[in-house]
mmCIF file of C-alpha atoms in Angstrom:
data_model
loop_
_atom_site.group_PDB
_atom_site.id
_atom_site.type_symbol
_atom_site.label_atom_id
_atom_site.label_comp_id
_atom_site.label_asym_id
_atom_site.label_seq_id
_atom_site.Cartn_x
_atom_site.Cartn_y
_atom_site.Cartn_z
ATOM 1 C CA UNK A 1214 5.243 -22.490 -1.519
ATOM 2 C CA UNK A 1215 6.079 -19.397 -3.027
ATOM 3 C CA UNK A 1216 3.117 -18.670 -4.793
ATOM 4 C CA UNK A 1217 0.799 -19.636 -2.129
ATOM 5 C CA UNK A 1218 2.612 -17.086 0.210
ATOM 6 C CA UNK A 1219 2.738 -14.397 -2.486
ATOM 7 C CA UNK A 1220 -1.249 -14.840 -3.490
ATOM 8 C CA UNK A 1221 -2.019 -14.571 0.869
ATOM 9 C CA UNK A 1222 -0.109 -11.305 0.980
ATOM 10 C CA UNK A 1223 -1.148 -9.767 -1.757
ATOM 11 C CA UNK A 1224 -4.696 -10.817 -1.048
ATOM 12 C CA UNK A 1225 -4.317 -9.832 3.016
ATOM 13 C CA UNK A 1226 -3.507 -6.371 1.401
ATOM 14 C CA UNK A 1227 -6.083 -6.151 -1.324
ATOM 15 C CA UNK A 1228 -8.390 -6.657 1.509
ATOM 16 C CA UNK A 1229 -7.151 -4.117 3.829
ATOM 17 C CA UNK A 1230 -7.118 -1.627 1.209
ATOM 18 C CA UNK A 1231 -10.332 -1.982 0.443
ATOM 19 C CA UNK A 1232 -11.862 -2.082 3.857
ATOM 20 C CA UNK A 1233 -9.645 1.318 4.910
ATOM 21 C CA UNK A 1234 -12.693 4.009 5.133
ATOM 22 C CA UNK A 1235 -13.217 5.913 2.246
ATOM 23 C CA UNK A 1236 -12.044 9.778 1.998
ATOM 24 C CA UNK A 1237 -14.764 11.651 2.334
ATOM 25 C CA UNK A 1238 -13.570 14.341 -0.870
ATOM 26 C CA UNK A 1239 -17.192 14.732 -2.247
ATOM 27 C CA UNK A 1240 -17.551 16.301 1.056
ATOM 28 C CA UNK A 1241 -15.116 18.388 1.398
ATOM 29 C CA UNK A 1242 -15.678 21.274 -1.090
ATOM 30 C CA UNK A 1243 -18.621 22.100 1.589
ATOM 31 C CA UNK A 1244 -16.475 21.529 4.607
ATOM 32 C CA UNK A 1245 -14.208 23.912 3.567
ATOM 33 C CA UNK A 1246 -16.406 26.592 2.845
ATOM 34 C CA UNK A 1247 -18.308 26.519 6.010
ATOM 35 C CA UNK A 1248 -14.702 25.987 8.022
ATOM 36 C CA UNK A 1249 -13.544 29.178 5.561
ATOM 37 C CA UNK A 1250 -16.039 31.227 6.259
ATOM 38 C CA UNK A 1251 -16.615 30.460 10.236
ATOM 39 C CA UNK A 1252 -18.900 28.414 10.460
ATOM 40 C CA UNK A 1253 -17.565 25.681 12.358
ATOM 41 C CA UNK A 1254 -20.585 24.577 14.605
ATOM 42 C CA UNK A 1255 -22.024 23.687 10.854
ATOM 43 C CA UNK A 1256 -18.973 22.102 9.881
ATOM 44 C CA UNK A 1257 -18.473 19.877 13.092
ATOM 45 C CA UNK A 1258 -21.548 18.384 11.803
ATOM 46 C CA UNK A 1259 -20.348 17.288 9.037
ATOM 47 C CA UNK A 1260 -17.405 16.654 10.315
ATOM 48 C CA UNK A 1261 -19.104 14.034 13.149
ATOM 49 C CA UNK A 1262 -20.720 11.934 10.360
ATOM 50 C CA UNK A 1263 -16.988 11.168 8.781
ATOM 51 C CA UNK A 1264 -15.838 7.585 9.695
ATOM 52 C CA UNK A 1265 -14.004 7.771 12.952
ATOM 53 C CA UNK A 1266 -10.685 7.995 11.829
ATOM 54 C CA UNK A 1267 -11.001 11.067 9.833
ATOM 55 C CA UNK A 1268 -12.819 12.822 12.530
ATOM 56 C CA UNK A 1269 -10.107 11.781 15.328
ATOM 57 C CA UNK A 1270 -7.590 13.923 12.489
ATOM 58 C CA UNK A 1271 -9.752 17.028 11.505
ATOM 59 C CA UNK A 1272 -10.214 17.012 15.475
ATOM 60 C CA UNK A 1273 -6.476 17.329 15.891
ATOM 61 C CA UNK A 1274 -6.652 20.405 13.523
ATOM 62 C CA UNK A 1275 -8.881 21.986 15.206
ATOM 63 C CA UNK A 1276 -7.874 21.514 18.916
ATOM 64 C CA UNK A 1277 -3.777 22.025 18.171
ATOM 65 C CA UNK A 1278 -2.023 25.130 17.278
ATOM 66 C CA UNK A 1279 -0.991 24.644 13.359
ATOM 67 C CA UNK A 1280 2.519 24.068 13.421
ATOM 68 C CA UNK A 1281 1.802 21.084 16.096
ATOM 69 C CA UNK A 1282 -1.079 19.757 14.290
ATOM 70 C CA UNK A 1283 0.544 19.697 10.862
ATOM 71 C CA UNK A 1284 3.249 18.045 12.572
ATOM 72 C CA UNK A 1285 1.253 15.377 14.299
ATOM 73 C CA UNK A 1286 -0.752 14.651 11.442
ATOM 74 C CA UNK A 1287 2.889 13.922 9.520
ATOM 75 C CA UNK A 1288 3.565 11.554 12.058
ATOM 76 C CA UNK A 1289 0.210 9.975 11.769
ATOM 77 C CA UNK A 1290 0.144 9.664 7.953
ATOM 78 C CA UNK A 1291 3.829 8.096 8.015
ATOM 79 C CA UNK A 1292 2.917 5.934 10.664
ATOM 80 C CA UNK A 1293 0.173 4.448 8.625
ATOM 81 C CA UNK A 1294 2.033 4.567 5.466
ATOM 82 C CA UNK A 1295 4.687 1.996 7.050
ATOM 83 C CA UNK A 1296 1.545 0.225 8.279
ATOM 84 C CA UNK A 1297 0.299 -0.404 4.679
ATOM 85 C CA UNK A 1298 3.176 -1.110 2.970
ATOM 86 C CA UNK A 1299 5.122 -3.195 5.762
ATOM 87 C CA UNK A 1300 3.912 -6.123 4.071
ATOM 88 C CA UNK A 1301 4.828 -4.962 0.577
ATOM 89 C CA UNK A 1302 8.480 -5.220 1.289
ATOM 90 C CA UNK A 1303 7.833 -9.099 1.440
ATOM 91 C CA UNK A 1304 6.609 -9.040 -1.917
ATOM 92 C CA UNK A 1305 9.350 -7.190 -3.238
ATOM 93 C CA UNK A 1306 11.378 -10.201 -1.722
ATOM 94 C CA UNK A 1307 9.986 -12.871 -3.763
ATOM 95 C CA UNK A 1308 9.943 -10.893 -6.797
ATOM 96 C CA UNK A 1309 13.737 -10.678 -5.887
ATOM 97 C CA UNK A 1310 14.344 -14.076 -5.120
ATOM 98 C CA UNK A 1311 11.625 -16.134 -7.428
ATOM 99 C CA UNK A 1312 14.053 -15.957 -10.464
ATOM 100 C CA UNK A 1313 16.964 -16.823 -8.663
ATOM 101 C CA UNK A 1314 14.926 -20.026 -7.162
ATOM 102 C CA UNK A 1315 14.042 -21.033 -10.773
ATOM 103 C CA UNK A 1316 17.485 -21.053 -11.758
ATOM 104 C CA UNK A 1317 18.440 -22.786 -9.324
ATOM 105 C CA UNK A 1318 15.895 -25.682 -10.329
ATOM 106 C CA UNK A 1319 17.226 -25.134 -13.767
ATOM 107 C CA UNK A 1320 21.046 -25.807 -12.387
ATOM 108 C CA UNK A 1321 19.754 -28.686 -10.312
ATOM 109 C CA UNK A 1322 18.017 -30.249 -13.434
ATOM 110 C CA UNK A 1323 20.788 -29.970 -16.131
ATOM 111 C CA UNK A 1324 23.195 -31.196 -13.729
ATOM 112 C CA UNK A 1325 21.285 -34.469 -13.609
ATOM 113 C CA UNK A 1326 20.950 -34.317 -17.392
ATOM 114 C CA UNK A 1327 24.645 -33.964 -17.705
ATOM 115 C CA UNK A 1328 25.128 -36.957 -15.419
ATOM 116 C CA UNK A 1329 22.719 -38.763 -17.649
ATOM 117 C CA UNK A 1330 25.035 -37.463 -20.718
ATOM 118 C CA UNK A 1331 28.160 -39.205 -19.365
ATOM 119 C CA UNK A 1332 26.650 -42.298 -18.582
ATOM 120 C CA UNK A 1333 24.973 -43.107 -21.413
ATOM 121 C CA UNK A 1334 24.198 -42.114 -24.910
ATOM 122 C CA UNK A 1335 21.794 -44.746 -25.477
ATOM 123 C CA UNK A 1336 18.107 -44.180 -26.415
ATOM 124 C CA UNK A 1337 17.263 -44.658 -22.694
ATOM 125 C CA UNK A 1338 19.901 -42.033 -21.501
ATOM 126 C CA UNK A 1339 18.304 -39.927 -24.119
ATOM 127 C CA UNK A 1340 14.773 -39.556 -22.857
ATOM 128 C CA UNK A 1341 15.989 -38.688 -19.129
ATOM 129 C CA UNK A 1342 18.489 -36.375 -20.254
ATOM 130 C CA UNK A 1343 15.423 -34.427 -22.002
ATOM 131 C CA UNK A 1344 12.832 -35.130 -19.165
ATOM 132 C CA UNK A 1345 15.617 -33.204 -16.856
ATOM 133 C CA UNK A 1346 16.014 -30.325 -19.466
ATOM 134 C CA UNK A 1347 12.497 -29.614 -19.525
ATOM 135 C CA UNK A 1348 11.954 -29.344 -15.788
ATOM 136 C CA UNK A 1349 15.279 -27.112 -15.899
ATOM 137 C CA UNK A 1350 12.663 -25.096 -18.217
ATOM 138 C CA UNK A 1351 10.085 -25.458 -16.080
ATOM 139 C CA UNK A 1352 11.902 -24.087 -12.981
ATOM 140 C CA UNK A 1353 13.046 -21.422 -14.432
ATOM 141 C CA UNK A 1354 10.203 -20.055 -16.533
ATOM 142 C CA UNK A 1355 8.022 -20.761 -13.322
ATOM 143 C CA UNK A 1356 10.371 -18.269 -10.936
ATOM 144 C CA UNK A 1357 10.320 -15.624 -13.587
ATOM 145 C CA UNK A 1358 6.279 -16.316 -13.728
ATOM 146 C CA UNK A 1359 6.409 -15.773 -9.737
ATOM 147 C CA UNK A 1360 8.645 -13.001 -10.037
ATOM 148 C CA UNK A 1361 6.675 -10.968 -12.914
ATOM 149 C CA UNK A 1362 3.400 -11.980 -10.729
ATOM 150 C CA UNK A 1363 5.222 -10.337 -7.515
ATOM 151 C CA UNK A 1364 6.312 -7.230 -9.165
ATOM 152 C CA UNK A 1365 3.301 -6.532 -10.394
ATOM 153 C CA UNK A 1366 1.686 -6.768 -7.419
ATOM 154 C CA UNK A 1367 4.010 -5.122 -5.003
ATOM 155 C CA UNK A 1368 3.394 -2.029 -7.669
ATOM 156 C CA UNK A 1369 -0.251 -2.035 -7.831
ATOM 157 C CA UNK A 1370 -0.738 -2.596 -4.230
ATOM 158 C CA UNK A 1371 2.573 0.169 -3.887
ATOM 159 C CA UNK A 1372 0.093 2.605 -6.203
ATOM 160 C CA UNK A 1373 -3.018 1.734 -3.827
ATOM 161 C CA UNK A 1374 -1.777 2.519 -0.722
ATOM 162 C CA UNK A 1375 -0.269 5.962 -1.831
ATOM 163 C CA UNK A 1376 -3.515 6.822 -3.501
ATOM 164 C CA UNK A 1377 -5.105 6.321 -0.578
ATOM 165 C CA UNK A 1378 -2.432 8.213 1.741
ATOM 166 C CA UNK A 1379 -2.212 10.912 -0.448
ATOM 167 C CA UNK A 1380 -6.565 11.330 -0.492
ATOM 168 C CA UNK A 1381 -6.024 11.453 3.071
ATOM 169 C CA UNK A 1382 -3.467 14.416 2.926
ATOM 170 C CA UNK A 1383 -5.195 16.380 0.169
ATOM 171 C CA UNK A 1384 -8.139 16.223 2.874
ATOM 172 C CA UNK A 1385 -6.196 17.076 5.992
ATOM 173 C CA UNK A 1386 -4.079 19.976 4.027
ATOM 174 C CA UNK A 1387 -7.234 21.767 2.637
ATOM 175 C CA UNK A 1388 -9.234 21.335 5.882
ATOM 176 C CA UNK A 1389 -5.897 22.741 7.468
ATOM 177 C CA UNK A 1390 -5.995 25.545 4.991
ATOM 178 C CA UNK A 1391 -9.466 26.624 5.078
ATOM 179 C CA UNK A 1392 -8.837 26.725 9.383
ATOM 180 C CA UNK A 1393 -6.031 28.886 8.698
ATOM 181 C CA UNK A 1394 -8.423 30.959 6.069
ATOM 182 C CA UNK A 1395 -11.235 31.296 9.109
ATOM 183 C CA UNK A 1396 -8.803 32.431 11.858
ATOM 184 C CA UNK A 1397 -7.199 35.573 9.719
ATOM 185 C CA UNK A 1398 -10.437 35.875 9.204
ATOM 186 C CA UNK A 1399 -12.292 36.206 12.491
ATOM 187 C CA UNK A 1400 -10.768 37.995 15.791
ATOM 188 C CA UNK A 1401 -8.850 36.048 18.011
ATOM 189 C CA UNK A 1402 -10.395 33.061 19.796
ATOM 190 C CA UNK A 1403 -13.214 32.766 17.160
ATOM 191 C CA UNK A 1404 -13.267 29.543 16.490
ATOM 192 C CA UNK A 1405 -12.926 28.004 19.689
ATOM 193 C CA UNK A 1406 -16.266 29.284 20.149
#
């Protein structure tokens, strides 16, 4: 049960991930230079063929004084930071508890064993007592197995979702700079225009 809950997160995840638009950072080198140098009516073309998302943020840049954009952006970006990983912390879970599950398996096995010890010592006593040492094995090499599996999961998935985030702020901060750039730039109500 574990495993088949642990393979349908991490694979709910791996496809969210990769269905999340892409960052748009080839573009931005020329986005910044038009927004630097004034040109925004050039740039909000640019801008409008971004996926939605990212045009719905640049827009909040560019409609909200600085300190109130950067600020709603933040909120934005943690928002869908605790979006992405929400169902990370349910992997870190089962790599928590997998090991202690295969122990327990392995404590539930040799205590059977051990029965089989004290009542007999016969040849027949003999086989069970090994057939319930092996699945003690069994257990717990299979909830390290699950736990190893989880853990590395949880961190690639973990790595994947920052990259992503922090492609989305490296976009946000340098369109945010290169606004900032423009307006010391031009004379007061510029860029509105």
């Amino acid at each position: 049960l574990s495993s088949i809950v642990i393979i349908a997160l991490s694979l709910e995840r791996l496809i969210t991930l990769y269905t999340l638009p892409k960052v748009p950072l080839w573009q931005l080198k020329t986005l910044t230079k038009l927004i630097g140098e004034g040109n925004l009516k050039v740039a909000l073309v640019d801008i409008a063929k971004m996926p939605k998302i990212f045009q719905e943020w640049i827009n909040i840049l560019l409609e909200y004084p600085p300190k109130i954009a950067e600020d709603e952006l933040g909120l934005i970006i943690l928002h869908k930071r605790i979006a992405l990983q929400r169902t990370l912390d349910w992997l870190n879970l089962f790599a928590i508890t997998s090991p202690m599950l295969g122990l327990l398996g392995t404590i539930w096995s040799m205590s059977h064993s051990f029965g089989m010890i004290s009542k007999s010592l016969g040849t027949d006593g003999m086989d069970k007592m090994m057939t319930y040492l092996s699945e003690a094995m069994y257990a717990t090499a299979f909830g390290i197995i699950l736990a190893l599996i989880s853990m590395s999961l949880l961190y690639f998935l973990r790595q994947k979702s920052e990259q992503y985030l922090s492609s989305c702020e490296l976009m946000l901060n340098r369109i945010n700079l290169a606004l900032a750039l423009a307006r010391d730039r031009l004379k007061p109500g510029a860029l509105n225009d």
